[in-house]
């Protein structure tokens, strides 16, 4: 017994409803049947595929011990102050990346979209400086702060991708930051509700 994809006319019998697939099927003399309409799964989006293929790394990133401790209020104040200073330096490099994207743009529409993003970052920087002041950090201290190895590694990687590649390459390099913040923001209410997700330290 074997299944032919295209059986000869002599081997074919009248079509009947296939019990296994619950659809109209072409039945063969050997008793096997092939569904004419197979149910297809909805294809994954590019983001779903990327995060699925790097699930362990993505979860370690979006559920990092720093984020979890910040959520439950156990993060030491000095760690938060360090984050505030590094985030200020990060915003500077992020603004540069968006400006580079404007240079790489191929249309006025792309430039306007990036201009809006850049304006938002510049506004965020002002808010950040004001928030840092509440933590006893002046802008002069923020400017004196050396960039951490992690800040340098990621931001220069982003700028390198933008310099060597296309606008799409630049967007791809920026994506983990933007999407990661969004995913963490939607997860915080769930974490605060007391769901048992282990804290990762690193």
PDB file of C-alpha atoms in Angstrom:
ATOM      1  CA  UNK A   1       0.000   0.000   0.000  1.00  0.00           C
ATOM      2  CA  UNK A   2       1.217   3.452  -0.815  1.00  0.00           C
ATOM      3  CA  UNK A   3      -0.179   6.906  -1.304  1.00  0.00           C
ATOM      4  CA  UNK A   4       0.042   8.466  -4.739  1.00  0.00           C
ATOM      5  CA  UNK A   5      -0.112  12.214  -4.986  1.00  0.00           C
ATOM      6  CA  UNK A   6      -1.655  11.997  -8.473  1.00  0.00           C
ATOM      7  CA  UNK A   7      -3.368   8.596  -8.875  1.00  0.00           C
ATOM      8  CA  UNK A   8      -4.279   7.155 -12.267  1.00  0.00           C
ATOM      9  CA  UNK A   9      -7.957   7.535 -13.232  1.00  0.00           C
ATOM     10  CA  UNK A  10      -8.552   3.791 -12.833  1.00  0.00           C
ATOM     11  CA  UNK A  11      -7.563   3.930  -9.194  1.00  0.00           C
ATOM     12  CA  UNK A  12      -9.952   6.679  -8.258  1.00  0.00           C
ATOM     13  CA  UNK A  13     -13.329   6.128  -6.634  1.00  0.00           C
ATOM     14  CA  UNK A  14     -16.127   8.629  -6.134  1.00  0.00           C
ATOM     15  CA  UNK A  15     -15.191  11.297  -3.639  1.00  0.00           C
ATOM     16  CA  UNK A  16     -16.634  10.992  -0.152  1.00  0.00           C
ATOM     17  CA  UNK A  17     -16.313  12.982   3.064  1.00  0.00           C
ATOM     18  CA  UNK A  18     -13.162  12.067   4.903  1.00  0.00           C
ATOM     19  CA  UNK A  19     -13.839  11.182   8.554  1.00  0.00           C
ATOM     20  CA  UNK A  20     -10.302  11.984   9.637  1.00  0.00           C
ATOM     21  CA  UNK A  21     -10.112  15.505   8.188  1.00  0.00           C
ATOM     22  CA  UNK A  22     -13.859  16.226   7.955  1.00  0.00           C
ATOM     23  CA  UNK A  23     -13.516  17.512   4.443  1.00  0.00           C
ATOM     24  CA  UNK A  24     -14.070  16.381   0.868  1.00  0.00           C
ATOM     25  CA  UNK A  25     -11.313  13.924  -0.063  1.00  0.00           C
ATOM     26  CA  UNK A  26     -10.154  11.992  -3.103  1.00  0.00           C
ATOM     27  CA  UNK A  27     -10.336   8.300  -2.132  1.00  0.00           C
ATOM     28  CA  UNK A  28      -8.083   5.679  -3.676  1.00  0.00           C
ATOM     29  CA  UNK A  29      -8.543   1.977  -4.272  1.00  0.00           C
ATOM     30  CA  UNK A  30      -6.056   1.186  -1.478  1.00  0.00           C
ATOM     31  CA  UNK A  31      -8.352   2.776   1.080  1.00  0.00           C
ATOM     32  CA  UNK A  32      -6.162   5.847   1.807  1.00  0.00           C
ATOM     33  CA  UNK A  33      -7.395   9.363   1.281  1.00  0.00           C
ATOM     34  CA  UNK A  34      -5.808  12.784   0.895  1.00  0.00           C
ATOM     35  CA  UNK A  35      -7.602  15.937   2.064  1.00  0.00           C
ATOM     36  CA  UNK A  36      -8.186  18.438  -0.682  1.00  0.00           C
ATOM     37  CA  UNK A  37      -8.371  21.329   1.796  1.00  0.00           C
ATOM     38  CA  UNK A  38      -5.738  21.244   4.510  1.00  0.00           C
ATOM     39  CA  UNK A  39      -6.061  23.670   7.391  1.00  0.00           C
ATOM     40  CA  UNK A  40      -3.069  26.006   7.377  1.00  0.00           C
ATOM     41  CA  UNK A  41      -1.657  27.551  10.512  1.00  0.00           C
ATOM     42  CA  UNK A  42      -1.475  31.330  10.712  1.00  0.00           C
ATOM     43  CA  UNK A  43       2.106  32.348   9.880  1.00  0.00           C
ATOM     44  CA  UNK A  44       4.157  33.923  12.636  1.00  0.00           C
ATOM     45  CA  UNK A  45       5.147  37.554  12.383  1.00  0.00           C
ATOM     46  CA  UNK A  46       8.819  38.415  12.087  1.00  0.00           C
ATOM     47  CA  UNK A  47       8.863  39.585  15.713  1.00  0.00           C
ATOM     48  CA  UNK A  48       7.211  36.382  16.946  1.00  0.00           C
ATOM     49  CA  UNK A  49       9.701  34.296  15.008  1.00  0.00           C
ATOM     50  CA  UNK A  50      12.716  36.258  16.250  1.00  0.00           C
ATOM     51  CA  UNK A  51      11.663  36.095  19.903  1.00  0.00           C
ATOM     52  CA  UNK A  52      10.727  32.416  19.616  1.00  0.00           C
ATOM     53  CA  UNK A  53      14.105  31.528  18.149  1.00  0.00           C
ATOM     54  CA  UNK A  54      15.886  33.327  20.993  1.00  0.00           C
ATOM     55  CA  UNK A  55      13.350  32.673  23.749  1.00  0.00           C
ATOM     56  CA  UNK A  56      15.870  32.134  26.557  1.00  0.00           C
ATOM     57  CA  UNK A  57      17.851  35.278  25.720  1.00  0.00           C
ATOM     58  CA  UNK A  58      14.723  37.376  25.240  1.00  0.00           C
ATOM     59  CA  UNK A  59      13.249  36.315  28.577  1.00  0.00           C
ATOM     60  CA  UNK A  60      16.551  36.912  30.373  1.00  0.00           C
ATOM     61  CA  UNK A  61      16.523  40.409  28.856  1.00  0.00           C
ATOM     62  CA  UNK A  62      12.904  41.372  29.539  1.00  0.00           C
ATOM     63  CA  UNK A  63      12.777  39.704  32.970  1.00  0.00           C
ATOM     64  CA  UNK A  64      16.215  40.748  34.153  1.00  0.00           C
ATOM     65  CA  UNK A  65      16.799  40.908  37.897  1.00  0.00           C
ATOM     66  CA  UNK A  66      17.158  44.699  37.722  1.00  0.00           C
ATOM     67  CA  UNK A  67      13.711  45.074  36.170  1.00  0.00           C
ATOM     68  CA  UNK A  68      12.068  42.676  38.598  1.00  0.00           C
ATOM     69  CA  UNK A  69      13.708  44.334  41.614  1.00  0.00           C
ATOM     70  CA  UNK A  70      12.656  47.749  40.325  1.00  0.00           C
ATOM     71  CA  UNK A  71       9.096  46.449  40.050  1.00  0.00           C
ATOM     72  CA  UNK A  72       8.851  45.014  43.560  1.00  0.00           C
ATOM     73  CA  UNK A  73      10.724  47.868  45.249  1.00  0.00           C
ATOM     74  CA  UNK A  74      13.804  45.906  46.335  1.00  0.00           C
ATOM     75  CA  UNK A  75      16.283  47.618  44.006  1.00  0.00           C
ATOM     76  CA  UNK A  76      19.024  49.415  46.017  1.00  0.00           C
ATOM     77  CA  UNK A  77      18.868  53.210  45.518  1.00  0.00           C
ATOM     78  CA  UNK A  78      22.470  53.369  44.306  1.00  0.00           C
ATOM     79  CA  UNK A  79      21.676  50.901  41.535  1.00  0.00           C
ATOM     80  CA  UNK A  80      18.800  53.120  40.429  1.00  0.00           C
ATOM     81  CA  UNK A  81      20.990  56.225  40.487  1.00  0.00           C
ATOM     82  CA  UNK A  82      23.532  54.413  38.330  1.00  0.00           C
ATOM     83  CA  UNK A  83      20.759  53.545  35.885  1.00  0.00           C
ATOM     84  CA  UNK A  84      19.573  57.155  35.771  1.00  0.00           C
ATOM     85  CA  UNK A  85      23.057  58.397  34.890  1.00  0.00           C
ATOM     86  CA  UNK A  86      23.625  55.729  32.258  1.00  0.00           C
ATOM     87  CA  UNK A  87      20.194  56.254  30.736  1.00  0.00           C
ATOM     88  CA  UNK A  88      21.000  59.929  30.217  1.00  0.00           C
ATOM     89  CA  UNK A  89      24.124  58.930  28.286  1.00  0.00           C
ATOM     90  CA  UNK A  90      22.146  56.311  26.421  1.00  0.00           C
ATOM     91  CA  UNK A  91      19.570  58.892  25.315  1.00  0.00           C
ATOM     92  CA  UNK A  92      22.368  60.949  23.769  1.00  0.00           C
ATOM     93  CA  UNK A  93      23.499  58.008  21.644  1.00  0.00           C
ATOM     94  CA  UNK A  94      19.895  57.094  20.826  1.00  0.00           C
ATOM     95  CA  UNK A  95      19.296  60.615  19.530  1.00  0.00           C
ATOM     96  CA  UNK A  96      22.413  60.300  17.375  1.00  0.00           C
ATOM     97  CA  UNK A  97      21.100  57.041  15.959  1.00  0.00           C
ATOM     98  CA  UNK A  98      17.788  58.646  15.002  1.00  0.00           C
ATOM     99  CA  UNK A  99      19.647  61.544  13.374  1.00  0.00           C
ATOM    100  CA  UNK A 100      21.687  58.993  11.443  1.00  0.00           C
ATOM    101  CA  UNK A 101      18.428  57.405  10.352  1.00  0.00           C
ATOM    102  CA  UNK A 102      17.316  60.709   8.884  1.00  0.00           C
ATOM    103  CA  UNK A 103      20.525  60.782   6.844  1.00  0.00           C
ATOM    104  CA  UNK A 104      19.876  57.237   5.679  1.00  0.00           C
ATOM    105  CA  UNK A 105      16.251  57.953   4.774  1.00  0.00           C
ATOM    106  CA  UNK A 106      15.060  57.715   1.212  1.00  0.00           C
ATOM    107  CA  UNK A 107      12.036  59.994   1.400  1.00  0.00           C
ATOM    108  CA  UNK A 108      10.643  63.025   3.181  1.00  0.00           C
ATOM    109  CA  UNK A 109       8.075  60.752   4.815  1.00  0.00           C
ATOM    110  CA  UNK A 110      10.810  58.691   6.463  1.00  0.00           C
ATOM    111  CA  UNK A 111      12.611  61.850   7.563  1.00  0.00           C
ATOM    112  CA  UNK A 112       9.442  63.297   9.118  1.00  0.00           C
ATOM    113  CA  UNK A 113       8.750  60.052  10.988  1.00  0.00           C
ATOM    114  CA  UNK A 114      12.265  60.030  12.419  1.00  0.00           C
ATOM    115  CA  UNK A 115      12.033  63.735  13.203  1.00  0.00           C
ATOM    116  CA  UNK A 116       9.009  63.025  15.402  1.00  0.00           C
ATOM    117  CA  UNK A 117      10.903  60.240  17.159  1.00  0.00           C
ATOM    118  CA  UNK A 118      13.930  62.476  17.654  1.00  0.00           C
ATOM    119  CA  UNK A 119      11.781  65.293  19.058  1.00  0.00           C
ATOM    120  CA  UNK A 120      10.256  62.806  21.497  1.00  0.00           C
ATOM    121  CA  UNK A 121      13.727  61.738  22.675  1.00  0.00           C
ATOM    122  CA  UNK A 122      14.792  65.364  23.147  1.00  0.00           C
ATOM    123  CA  UNK A 123      11.672  65.988  25.233  1.00  0.00           C
ATOM    124  CA  UNK A 124      12.334  62.808  27.197  1.00  0.00           C
ATOM    125  CA  UNK A 125      15.852  64.039  27.913  1.00  0.00           C
ATOM    126  CA  UNK A 126      14.478  67.196  29.548  1.00  0.00           C
ATOM    127  CA  UNK A 127      12.097  65.112  31.649  1.00  0.00           C
ATOM    128  CA  UNK A 128      14.958  62.806  32.548  1.00  0.00           C
ATOM    129  CA  UNK A 129      17.132  65.671  33.763  1.00  0.00           C
ATOM    130  CA  UNK A 130      14.277  66.927  35.920  1.00  0.00           C
ATOM    131  CA  UNK A 131      13.680  63.484  37.379  1.00  0.00           C
ATOM    132  CA  UNK A 132      17.377  63.027  38.083  1.00  0.00           C
ATOM    133  CA  UNK A 133      17.341  66.299  40.031  1.00  0.00           C
ATOM    134  CA  UNK A 134      14.762  64.744  42.368  1.00  0.00           C
ATOM    135  CA  UNK A 135      17.352  62.059  43.072  1.00  0.00           C
ATOM    136  CA  UNK A 136      20.069  64.592  43.769  1.00  0.00           C
ATOM    137  CA  UNK A 137      21.739  64.276  40.377  1.00  0.00           C
ATOM    138  CA  UNK A 138      22.517  67.488  38.512  1.00  0.00           C
ATOM    139  CA  UNK A 139      23.044  67.587  34.764  1.00  0.00           C
ATOM    140  CA  UNK A 140      26.704  68.465  35.286  1.00  0.00           C
ATOM    141  CA  UNK A 141      27.138  65.193  37.169  1.00  0.00           C
ATOM    142  CA  UNK A 142      25.338  63.317  34.404  1.00  0.00           C
ATOM    143  CA  UNK A 143      27.718  64.772  31.842  1.00  0.00           C
ATOM    144  CA  UNK A 144      30.770  63.765  33.888  1.00  0.00           C
ATOM    145  CA  UNK A 145      29.611  60.176  34.214  1.00  0.00           C
ATOM    146  CA  UNK A 146      31.648  57.752  32.051  1.00  0.00           C
ATOM    147  CA  UNK A 147      29.654  55.414  29.859  1.00  0.00           C
ATOM    148  CA  UNK A 148      29.465  51.866  31.153  1.00  0.00           C
ATOM    149  CA  UNK A 149      30.737  48.971  29.043  1.00  0.00           C
ATOM    150  CA  UNK A 150      27.168  47.811  28.447  1.00  0.00           C
ATOM    151  CA  UNK A 151      26.072  51.257  27.245  1.00  0.00           C
ATOM    152  CA  UNK A 152      29.045  51.539  24.896  1.00  0.00           C
ATOM    153  CA  UNK A 153      28.614  48.005  23.561  1.00  0.00           C
ATOM    154  CA  UNK A 154      24.974  48.409  22.569  1.00  0.00           C
ATOM    155  CA  UNK A 155      24.902  52.017  21.386  1.00  0.00           C
ATOM    156  CA  UNK A 156      28.038  51.698  19.260  1.00  0.00           C
ATOM    157  CA  UNK A 157      26.680  48.481  17.804  1.00  0.00           C
ATOM    158  CA  UNK A 158      23.524  50.357  16.800  1.00  0.00           C
ATOM    159  CA  UNK A 159      25.492  53.214  15.256  1.00  0.00           C
ATOM    160  CA  UNK A 160      27.796  50.772  13.479  1.00  0.00           C
ATOM    161  CA  UNK A 161      24.812  48.971  11.971  1.00  0.00           C
ATOM    162  CA  UNK A 162      23.424  52.299  10.802  1.00  0.00           C
ATOM    163  CA  UNK A 163      26.715  53.488   9.343  1.00  0.00           C
ATOM    164  CA  UNK A 164      27.478  50.280   7.454  1.00  0.00           C
ATOM    165  CA  UNK A 165      23.953  49.190   6.570  1.00  0.00           C
ATOM    166  CA  UNK A 166      20.619  50.562   5.483  1.00  0.00           C
ATOM    167  CA  UNK A 167      17.853  52.274   7.395  1.00  0.00           C
ATOM    168  CA  UNK A 168      16.308  48.831   7.868  1.00  0.00           C
ATOM    169  CA  UNK A 169      19.527  47.599   9.510  1.00  0.00           C
ATOM    170  CA  UNK A 170      19.449  50.560  11.875  1.00  0.00           C
ATOM    171  CA  UNK A 171      15.820  49.901  12.791  1.00  0.00           C
ATOM    172  CA  UNK A 172      16.605  46.227  13.392  1.00  0.00           C
ATOM    173  CA  UNK A 173      19.420  47.159  15.772  1.00  0.00           C
ATOM    174  CA  UNK A 174      17.151  49.578  17.663  1.00  0.00           C
ATOM    175  CA  UNK A 175      14.229  47.149  17.836  1.00  0.00           C
ATOM    176  CA  UNK A 176      15.244  45.242  21.008  1.00  0.00           C
ATOM    177  CA  UNK A 177      15.290  48.491  22.981  1.00  0.00           C
ATOM    178  CA  UNK A 178      11.902  49.744  21.791  1.00  0.00           C
ATOM    179  CA  UNK A 179      10.127  46.379  21.838  1.00  0.00           C
ATOM    180  CA  UNK A 180      11.780  45.336  25.086  1.00  0.00           C
ATOM    181  CA  UNK A 181      10.561  48.458  26.886  1.00  0.00           C
ATOM    182  CA  UNK A 182       7.049  47.847  25.558  1.00  0.00           C
ATOM    183  CA  UNK A 183       7.035  44.209  26.678  1.00  0.00           C
ATOM    184  CA  UNK A 184       8.359  45.080  30.134  1.00  0.00           C
ATOM    185  CA  UNK A 185       5.766  47.842  30.474  1.00  0.00           C
ATOM    186  CA  UNK A 186       2.910  45.452  29.738  1.00  0.00           C
ATOM    187  CA  UNK A 187       4.360  42.807  32.090  1.00  0.00           C
ATOM    188  CA  UNK A 188       4.785  45.049  35.151  1.00  0.00           C
ATOM    189  CA  UNK A 189       1.073  45.013  36.144  1.00  0.00           C
ATOM    190  CA  UNK A 190       1.120  41.216  35.883  1.00  0.00           C
ATOM    191  CA  UNK A 191       4.212  40.965  38.064  1.00  0.00           C
ATOM    192  CA  UNK A 192       2.676  43.290  40.648  1.00  0.00           C
ATOM    193  CA  UNK A 193      -0.390  41.062  40.751  1.00  0.00           C
ATOM    194  CA  UNK A 194       1.766  38.443  42.428  1.00  0.00           C
ATOM    195  CA  UNK A 195       2.315  35.925  39.677  1.00  0.00           C
ATOM    196  CA  UNK A 196       5.191  33.631  40.599  1.00  0.00           C
ATOM    197  CA  UNK A 197       7.901  34.440  38.080  1.00  0.00           C
ATOM    198  CA  UNK A 198      11.431  33.880  39.449  1.00  0.00           C
ATOM    199  CA  UNK A 199      13.719  36.904  39.689  1.00  0.00           C
ATOM    200  CA  UNK A 200      16.855  36.660  37.593  1.00  0.00           C
ATOM    201  CA  UNK A 201      20.026  38.186  38.922  1.00  0.00           C
ATOM    202  CA  UNK A 202      22.816  39.171  36.566  1.00  0.00           C
TER     203      UNK A 202
END
